[in-house]
mmCIF file of C-alpha atoms in Angstrom:
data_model
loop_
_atom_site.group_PDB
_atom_site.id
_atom_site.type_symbol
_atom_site.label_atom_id
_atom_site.label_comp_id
_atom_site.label_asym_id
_atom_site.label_seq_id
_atom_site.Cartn_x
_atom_site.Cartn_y
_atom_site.Cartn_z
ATOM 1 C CA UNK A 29 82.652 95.318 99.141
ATOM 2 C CA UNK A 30 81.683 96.939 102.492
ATOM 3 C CA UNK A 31 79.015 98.926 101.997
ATOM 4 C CA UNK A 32 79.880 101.261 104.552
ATOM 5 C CA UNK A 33 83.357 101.238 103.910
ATOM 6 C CA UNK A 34 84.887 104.808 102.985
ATOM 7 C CA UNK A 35 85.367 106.153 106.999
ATOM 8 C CA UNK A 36 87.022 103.068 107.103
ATOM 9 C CA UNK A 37 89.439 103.673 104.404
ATOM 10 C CA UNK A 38 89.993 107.184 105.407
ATOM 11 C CA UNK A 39 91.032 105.654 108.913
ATOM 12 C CA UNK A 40 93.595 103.145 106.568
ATOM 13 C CA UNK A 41 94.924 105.707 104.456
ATOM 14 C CA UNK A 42 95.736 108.257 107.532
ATOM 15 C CA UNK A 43 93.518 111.033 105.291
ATOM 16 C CA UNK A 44 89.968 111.763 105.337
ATOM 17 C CA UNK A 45 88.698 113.412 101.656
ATOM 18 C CA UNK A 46 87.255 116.791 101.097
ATOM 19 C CA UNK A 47 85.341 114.988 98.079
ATOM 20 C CA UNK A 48 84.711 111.803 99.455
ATOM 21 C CA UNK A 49 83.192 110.751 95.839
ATOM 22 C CA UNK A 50 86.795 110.464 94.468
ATOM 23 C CA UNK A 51 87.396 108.089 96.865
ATOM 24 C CA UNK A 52 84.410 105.945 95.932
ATOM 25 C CA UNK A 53 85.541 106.576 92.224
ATOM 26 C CA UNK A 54 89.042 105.242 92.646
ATOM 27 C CA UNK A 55 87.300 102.203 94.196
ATOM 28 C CA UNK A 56 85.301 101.666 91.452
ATOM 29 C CA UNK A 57 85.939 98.904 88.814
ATOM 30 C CA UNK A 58 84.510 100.057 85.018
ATOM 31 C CA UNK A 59 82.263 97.001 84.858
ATOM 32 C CA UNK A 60 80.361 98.626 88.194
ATOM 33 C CA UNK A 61 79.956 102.125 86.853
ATOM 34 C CA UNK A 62 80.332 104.495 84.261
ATOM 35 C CA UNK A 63 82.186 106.760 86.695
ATOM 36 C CA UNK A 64 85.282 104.212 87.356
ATOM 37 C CA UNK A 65 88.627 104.644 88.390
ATOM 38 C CA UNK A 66 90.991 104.215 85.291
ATOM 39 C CA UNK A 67 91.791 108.235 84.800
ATOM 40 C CA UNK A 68 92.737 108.381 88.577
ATOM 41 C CA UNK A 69 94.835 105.351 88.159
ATOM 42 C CA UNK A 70 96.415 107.449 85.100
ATOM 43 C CA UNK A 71 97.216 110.188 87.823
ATOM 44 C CA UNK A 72 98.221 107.814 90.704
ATOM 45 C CA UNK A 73 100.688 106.206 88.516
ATOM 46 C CA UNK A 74 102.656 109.279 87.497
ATOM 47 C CA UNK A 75 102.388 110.252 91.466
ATOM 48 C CA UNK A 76 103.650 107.073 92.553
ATOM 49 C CA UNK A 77 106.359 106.518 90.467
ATOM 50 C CA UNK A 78 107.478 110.159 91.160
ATOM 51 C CA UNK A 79 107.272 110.004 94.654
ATOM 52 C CA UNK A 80 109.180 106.437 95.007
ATOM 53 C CA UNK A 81 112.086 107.790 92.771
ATOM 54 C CA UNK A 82 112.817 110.950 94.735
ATOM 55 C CA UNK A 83 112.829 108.997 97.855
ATOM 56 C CA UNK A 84 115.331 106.349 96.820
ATOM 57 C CA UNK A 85 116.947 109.354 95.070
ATOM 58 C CA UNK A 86 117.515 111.259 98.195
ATOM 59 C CA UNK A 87 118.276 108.014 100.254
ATOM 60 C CA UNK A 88 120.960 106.368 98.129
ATOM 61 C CA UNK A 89 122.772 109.264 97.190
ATOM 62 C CA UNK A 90 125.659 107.133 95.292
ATOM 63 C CA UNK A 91 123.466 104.312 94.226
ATOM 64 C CA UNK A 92 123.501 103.719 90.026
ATOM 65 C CA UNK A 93 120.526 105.177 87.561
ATOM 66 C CA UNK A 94 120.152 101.156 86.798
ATOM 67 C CA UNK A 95 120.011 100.184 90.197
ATOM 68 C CA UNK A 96 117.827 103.017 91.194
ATOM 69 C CA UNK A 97 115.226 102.019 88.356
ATOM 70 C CA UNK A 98 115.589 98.638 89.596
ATOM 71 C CA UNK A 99 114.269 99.142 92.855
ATOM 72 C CA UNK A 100 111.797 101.333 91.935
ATOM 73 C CA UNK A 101 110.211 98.997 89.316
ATOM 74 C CA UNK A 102 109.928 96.297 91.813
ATOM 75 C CA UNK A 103 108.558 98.812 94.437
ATOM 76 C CA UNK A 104 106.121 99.973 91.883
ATOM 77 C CA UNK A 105 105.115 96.459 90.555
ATOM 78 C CA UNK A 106 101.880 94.857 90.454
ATOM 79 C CA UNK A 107 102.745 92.687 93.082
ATOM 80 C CA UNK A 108 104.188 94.769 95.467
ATOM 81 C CA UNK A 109 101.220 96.630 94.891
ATOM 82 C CA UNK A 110 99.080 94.387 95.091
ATOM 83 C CA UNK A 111 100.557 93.349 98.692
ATOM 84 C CA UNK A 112 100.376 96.916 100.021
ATOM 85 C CA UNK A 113 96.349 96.786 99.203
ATOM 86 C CA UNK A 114 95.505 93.569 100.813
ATOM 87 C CA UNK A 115 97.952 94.914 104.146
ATOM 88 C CA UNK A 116 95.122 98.137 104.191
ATOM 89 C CA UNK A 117 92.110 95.527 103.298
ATOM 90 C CA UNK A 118 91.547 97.647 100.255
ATOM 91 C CA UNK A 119 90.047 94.518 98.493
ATOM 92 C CA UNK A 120 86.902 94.491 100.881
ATOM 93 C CA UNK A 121 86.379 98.070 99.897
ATOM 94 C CA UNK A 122 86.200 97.479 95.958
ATOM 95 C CA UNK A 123 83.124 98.157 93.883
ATOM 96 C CA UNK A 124 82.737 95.627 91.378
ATOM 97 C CA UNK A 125 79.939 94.114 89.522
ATOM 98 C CA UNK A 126 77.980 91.297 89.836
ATOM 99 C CA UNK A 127 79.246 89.465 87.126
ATOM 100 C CA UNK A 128 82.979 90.920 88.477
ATOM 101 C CA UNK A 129 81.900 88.677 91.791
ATOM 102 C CA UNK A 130 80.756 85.554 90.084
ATOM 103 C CA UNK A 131 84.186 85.701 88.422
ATOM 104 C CA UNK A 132 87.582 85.991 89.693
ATOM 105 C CA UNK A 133 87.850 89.750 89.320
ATOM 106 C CA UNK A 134 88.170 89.973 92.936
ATOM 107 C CA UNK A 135 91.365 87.942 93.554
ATOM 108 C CA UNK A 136 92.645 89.332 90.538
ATOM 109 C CA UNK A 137 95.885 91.252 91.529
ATOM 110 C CA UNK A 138 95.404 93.516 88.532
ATOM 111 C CA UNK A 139 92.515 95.049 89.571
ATOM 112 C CA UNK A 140 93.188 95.522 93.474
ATOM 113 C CA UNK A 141 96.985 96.841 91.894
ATOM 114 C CA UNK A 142 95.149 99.491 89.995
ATOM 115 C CA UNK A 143 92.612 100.797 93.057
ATOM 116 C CA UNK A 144 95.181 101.164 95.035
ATOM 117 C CA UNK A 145 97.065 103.129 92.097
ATOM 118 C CA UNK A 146 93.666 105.092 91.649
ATOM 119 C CA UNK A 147 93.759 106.453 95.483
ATOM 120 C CA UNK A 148 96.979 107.903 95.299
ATOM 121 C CA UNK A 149 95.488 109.603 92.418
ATOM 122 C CA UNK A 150 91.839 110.583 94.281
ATOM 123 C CA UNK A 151 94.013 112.040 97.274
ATOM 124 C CA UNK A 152 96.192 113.999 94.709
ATOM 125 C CA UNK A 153 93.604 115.326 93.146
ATOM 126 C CA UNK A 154 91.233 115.831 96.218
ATOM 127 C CA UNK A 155 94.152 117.816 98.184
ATOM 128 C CA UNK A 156 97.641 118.322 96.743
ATOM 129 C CA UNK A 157 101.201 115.846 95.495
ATOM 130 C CA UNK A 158 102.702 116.727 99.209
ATOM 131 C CA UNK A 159 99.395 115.024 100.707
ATOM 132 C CA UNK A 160 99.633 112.202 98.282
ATOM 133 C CA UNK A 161 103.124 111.224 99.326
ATOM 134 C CA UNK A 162 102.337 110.953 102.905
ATOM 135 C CA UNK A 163 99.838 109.138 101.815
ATOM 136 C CA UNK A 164 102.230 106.766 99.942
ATOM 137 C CA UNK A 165 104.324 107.075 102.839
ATOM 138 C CA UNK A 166 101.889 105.836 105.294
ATOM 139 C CA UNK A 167 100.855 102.554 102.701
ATOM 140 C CA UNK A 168 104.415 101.313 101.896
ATOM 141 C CA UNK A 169 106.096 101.698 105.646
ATOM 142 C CA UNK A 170 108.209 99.354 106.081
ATOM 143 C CA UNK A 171 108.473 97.780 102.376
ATOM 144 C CA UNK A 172 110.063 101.438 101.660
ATOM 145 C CA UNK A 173 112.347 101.996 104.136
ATOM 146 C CA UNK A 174 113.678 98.252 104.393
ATOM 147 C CA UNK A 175 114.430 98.854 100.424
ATOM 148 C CA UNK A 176 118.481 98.830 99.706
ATOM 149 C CA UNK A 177 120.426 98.555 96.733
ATOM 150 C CA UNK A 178 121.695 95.476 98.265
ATOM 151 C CA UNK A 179 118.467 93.482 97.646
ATOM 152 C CA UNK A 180 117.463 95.596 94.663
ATOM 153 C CA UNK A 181 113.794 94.940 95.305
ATOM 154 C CA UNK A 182 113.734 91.061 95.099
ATOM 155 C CA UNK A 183 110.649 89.394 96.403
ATOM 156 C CA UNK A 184 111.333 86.844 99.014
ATOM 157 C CA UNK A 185 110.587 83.672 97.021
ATOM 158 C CA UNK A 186 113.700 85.338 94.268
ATOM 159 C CA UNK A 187 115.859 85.755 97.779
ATOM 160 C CA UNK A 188 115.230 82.061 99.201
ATOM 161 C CA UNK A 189 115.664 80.666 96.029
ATOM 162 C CA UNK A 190 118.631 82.334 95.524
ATOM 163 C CA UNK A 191 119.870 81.200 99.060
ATOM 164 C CA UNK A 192 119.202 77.648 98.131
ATOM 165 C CA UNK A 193 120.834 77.571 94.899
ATOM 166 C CA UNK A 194 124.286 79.098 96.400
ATOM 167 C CA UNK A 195 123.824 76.138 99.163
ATOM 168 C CA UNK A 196 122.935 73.554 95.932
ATOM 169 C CA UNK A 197 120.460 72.649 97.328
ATOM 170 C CA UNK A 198 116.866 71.556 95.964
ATOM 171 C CA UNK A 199 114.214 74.263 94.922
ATOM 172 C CA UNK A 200 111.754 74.987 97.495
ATOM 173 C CA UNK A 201 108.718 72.974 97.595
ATOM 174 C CA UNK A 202 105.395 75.361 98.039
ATOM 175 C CA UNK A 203 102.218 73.268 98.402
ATOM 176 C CA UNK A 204 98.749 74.754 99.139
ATOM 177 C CA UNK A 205 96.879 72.943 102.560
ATOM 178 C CA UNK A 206 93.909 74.614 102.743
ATOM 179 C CA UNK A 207 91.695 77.335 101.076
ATOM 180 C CA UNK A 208 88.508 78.668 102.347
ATOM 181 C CA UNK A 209 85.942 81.113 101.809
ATOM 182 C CA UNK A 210 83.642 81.622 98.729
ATOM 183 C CA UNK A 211 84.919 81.857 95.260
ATOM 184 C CA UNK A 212 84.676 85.368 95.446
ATOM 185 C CA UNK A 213 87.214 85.893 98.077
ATOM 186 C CA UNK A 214 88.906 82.858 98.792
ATOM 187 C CA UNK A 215 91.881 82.384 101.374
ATOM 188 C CA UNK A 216 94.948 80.103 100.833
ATOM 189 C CA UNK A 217 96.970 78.641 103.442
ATOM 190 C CA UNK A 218 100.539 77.468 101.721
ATOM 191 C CA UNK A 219 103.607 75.408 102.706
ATOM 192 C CA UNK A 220 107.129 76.402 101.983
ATOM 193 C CA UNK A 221 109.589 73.400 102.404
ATOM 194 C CA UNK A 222 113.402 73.456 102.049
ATOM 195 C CA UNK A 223 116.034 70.895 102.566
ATOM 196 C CA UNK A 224 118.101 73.391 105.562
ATOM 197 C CA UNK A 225 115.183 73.268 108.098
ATOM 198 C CA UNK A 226 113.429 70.017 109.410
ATOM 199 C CA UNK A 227 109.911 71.698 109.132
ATOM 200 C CA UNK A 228 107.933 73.968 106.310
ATOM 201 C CA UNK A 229 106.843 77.302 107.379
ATOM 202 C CA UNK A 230 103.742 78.791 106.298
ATOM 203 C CA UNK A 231 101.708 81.557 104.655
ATOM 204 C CA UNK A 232 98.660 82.701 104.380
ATOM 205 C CA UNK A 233 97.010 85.558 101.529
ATOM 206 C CA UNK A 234 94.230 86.281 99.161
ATOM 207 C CA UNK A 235 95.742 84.575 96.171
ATOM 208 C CA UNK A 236 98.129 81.234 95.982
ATOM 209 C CA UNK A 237 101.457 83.943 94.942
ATOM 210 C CA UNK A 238 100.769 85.933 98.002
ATOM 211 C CA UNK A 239 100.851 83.207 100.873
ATOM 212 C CA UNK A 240 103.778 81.663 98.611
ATOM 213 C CA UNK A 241 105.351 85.136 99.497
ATOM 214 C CA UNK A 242 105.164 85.122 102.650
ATOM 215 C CA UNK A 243 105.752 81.401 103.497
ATOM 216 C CA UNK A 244 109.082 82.078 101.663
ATOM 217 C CA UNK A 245 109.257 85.240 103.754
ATOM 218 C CA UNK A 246 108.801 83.252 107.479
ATOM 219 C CA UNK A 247 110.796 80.515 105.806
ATOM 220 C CA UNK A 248 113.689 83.614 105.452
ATOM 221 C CA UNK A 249 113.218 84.540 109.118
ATOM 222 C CA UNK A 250 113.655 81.019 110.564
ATOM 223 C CA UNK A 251 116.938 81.261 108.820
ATOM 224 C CA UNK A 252 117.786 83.856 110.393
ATOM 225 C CA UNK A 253 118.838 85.974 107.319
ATOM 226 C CA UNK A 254 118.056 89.742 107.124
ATOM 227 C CA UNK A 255 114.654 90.967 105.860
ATOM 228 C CA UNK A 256 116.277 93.885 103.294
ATOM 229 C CA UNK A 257 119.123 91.945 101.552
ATOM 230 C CA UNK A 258 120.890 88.744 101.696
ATOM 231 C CA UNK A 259 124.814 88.683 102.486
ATOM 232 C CA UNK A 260 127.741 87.484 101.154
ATOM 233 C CA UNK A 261 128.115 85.733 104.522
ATOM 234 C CA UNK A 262 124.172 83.957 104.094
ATOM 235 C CA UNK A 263 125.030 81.347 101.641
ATOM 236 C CA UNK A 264 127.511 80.198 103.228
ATOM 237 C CA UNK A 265 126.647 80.046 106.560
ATOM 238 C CA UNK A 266 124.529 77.114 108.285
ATOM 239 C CA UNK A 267 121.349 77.971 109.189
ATOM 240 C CA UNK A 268 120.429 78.340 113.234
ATOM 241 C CA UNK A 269 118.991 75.148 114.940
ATOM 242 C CA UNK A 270 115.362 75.282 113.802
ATOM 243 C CA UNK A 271 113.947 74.692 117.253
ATOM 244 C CA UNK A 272 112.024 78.133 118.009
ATOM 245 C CA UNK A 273 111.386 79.447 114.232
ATOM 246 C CA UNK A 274 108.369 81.224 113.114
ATOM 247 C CA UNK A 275 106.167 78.531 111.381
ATOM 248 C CA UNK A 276 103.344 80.415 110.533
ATOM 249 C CA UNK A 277 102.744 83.746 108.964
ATOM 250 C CA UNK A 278 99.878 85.817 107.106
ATOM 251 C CA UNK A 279 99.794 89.042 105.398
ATOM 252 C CA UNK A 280 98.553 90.897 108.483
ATOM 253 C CA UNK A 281 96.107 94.112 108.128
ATOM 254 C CA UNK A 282 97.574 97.802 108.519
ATOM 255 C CA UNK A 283 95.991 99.737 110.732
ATOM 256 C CA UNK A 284 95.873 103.494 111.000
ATOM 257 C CA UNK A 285 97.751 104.744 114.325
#
């Protein structure tokens, strides 16, 4: 945790609090402090889910209830929002305790999933809903506008894997090359290999599942196939000559602009 972190976070979040205590309280893990963040995650929860189904609402006017709650599950998921808070560098912003350190609490997904949950619910509380879904907005970006029914909110290891198994081909291999940092907040550096391209791409995140994610997601680029769905046409299609593909990537910070 940063100790002087919370201008920083304003800066991330595009919003700087009236009560800048309810931002330190959604940041704070129950084994820190008495005054934790659980009842704001209660609030940011409702918010969130509210604000993600009007917007799919209003954008796919003729789109299914079922596919609608689809997409919003997986938009709404731990994962995805666990993603979205290591994209803002919430993680390095976290009060936890020292015994939270020692362990893994830190590179648990759970608990970063449920600060970011908690700051949607600070800024709702601290200002107004309106404020809180620009400031939902602002944190999803792209991973809410490049949602379509098409892909129905399928992570990109689901989508390659799917790509492969049209083309019969064998599973991706995923192998991990390199971690660093203390136990606290280590880094992982993974390897996606499949059978169309002569090379593995790679990844890089917080936790093994999240450079997995995105070495499937370069792995999908050097392909050539479309970030928000996967066509028809994609499985059976060969993929381009490999020679100028993406073969690195990392979950890269957002920053405020």
């Amino acid at each position: 945790m940063k100790e002087k972190g919370l201008p920083d976070t304003f800066a991330l979040l595009g919003y700087r609090f009236k009560t800048p205590a309810l931002l330190r309280q959604a940041l704070t893990h129950r084994g820190f402090s008495k005054q934790h963040n659980e009842r704001l995650e209660f609030i940011g929860d409702a918010v969130l889910n509210c604000v993600i189904a009007r917007a799919l609402f209003d954008r796919f006017p003729t789109t299914s209830e079922g596919d609608l709650s689809r997409m919003r599950a997986r938009l709404v998921s731990r994962d995805a929002l666990y993603d979205l808070a290591l994209q803002i560098s919430l993680k390095d912003y976290l009060y936890l305790s020292d015994g939270d350190l020692k362990g893994d609490a830190v590179s648990s997904s759970s608990i970063v999933a449920d600060a970011l949950e908690a700051v949607f619910g600070a800024v709702m509380v601290d200002a107004d809903f309106e404020t809180a879904r620009e400031v939902i907005f602002k944190v999803y970006g792209d991973t809410l506008t490049a949602a379509t029914p098409d892909r129905l909110g399928k992570d990109a290891k689901t989508r390659l894997q799917e790509w492969v198994q049209a083309r019969r081909d064998s599973l991706p291999e995923y192998k991990v090359v390199e971690i660093e940092g203390e136990a606290h907040q280590l880094h992982f550096v993974v390897e996606c290999k499949i059978q169309a391209l002569p090379e593995p791409c790679r990844g890089e995140g917080a936790t093994r599942r999240a450079a997995e994610q995105v070495a499937a997601r370069a792995v999908l680029q050097a392909l050539g196939i479309q970030e928000d769905f996967i066509k028809e046409s994609d499985f059976k299609s060969k993929p381009p000559k490999p020679s100028k593909f993406t073969k690195y990537a990392k979950v890269a910070p957002h920053h405020a602009g």
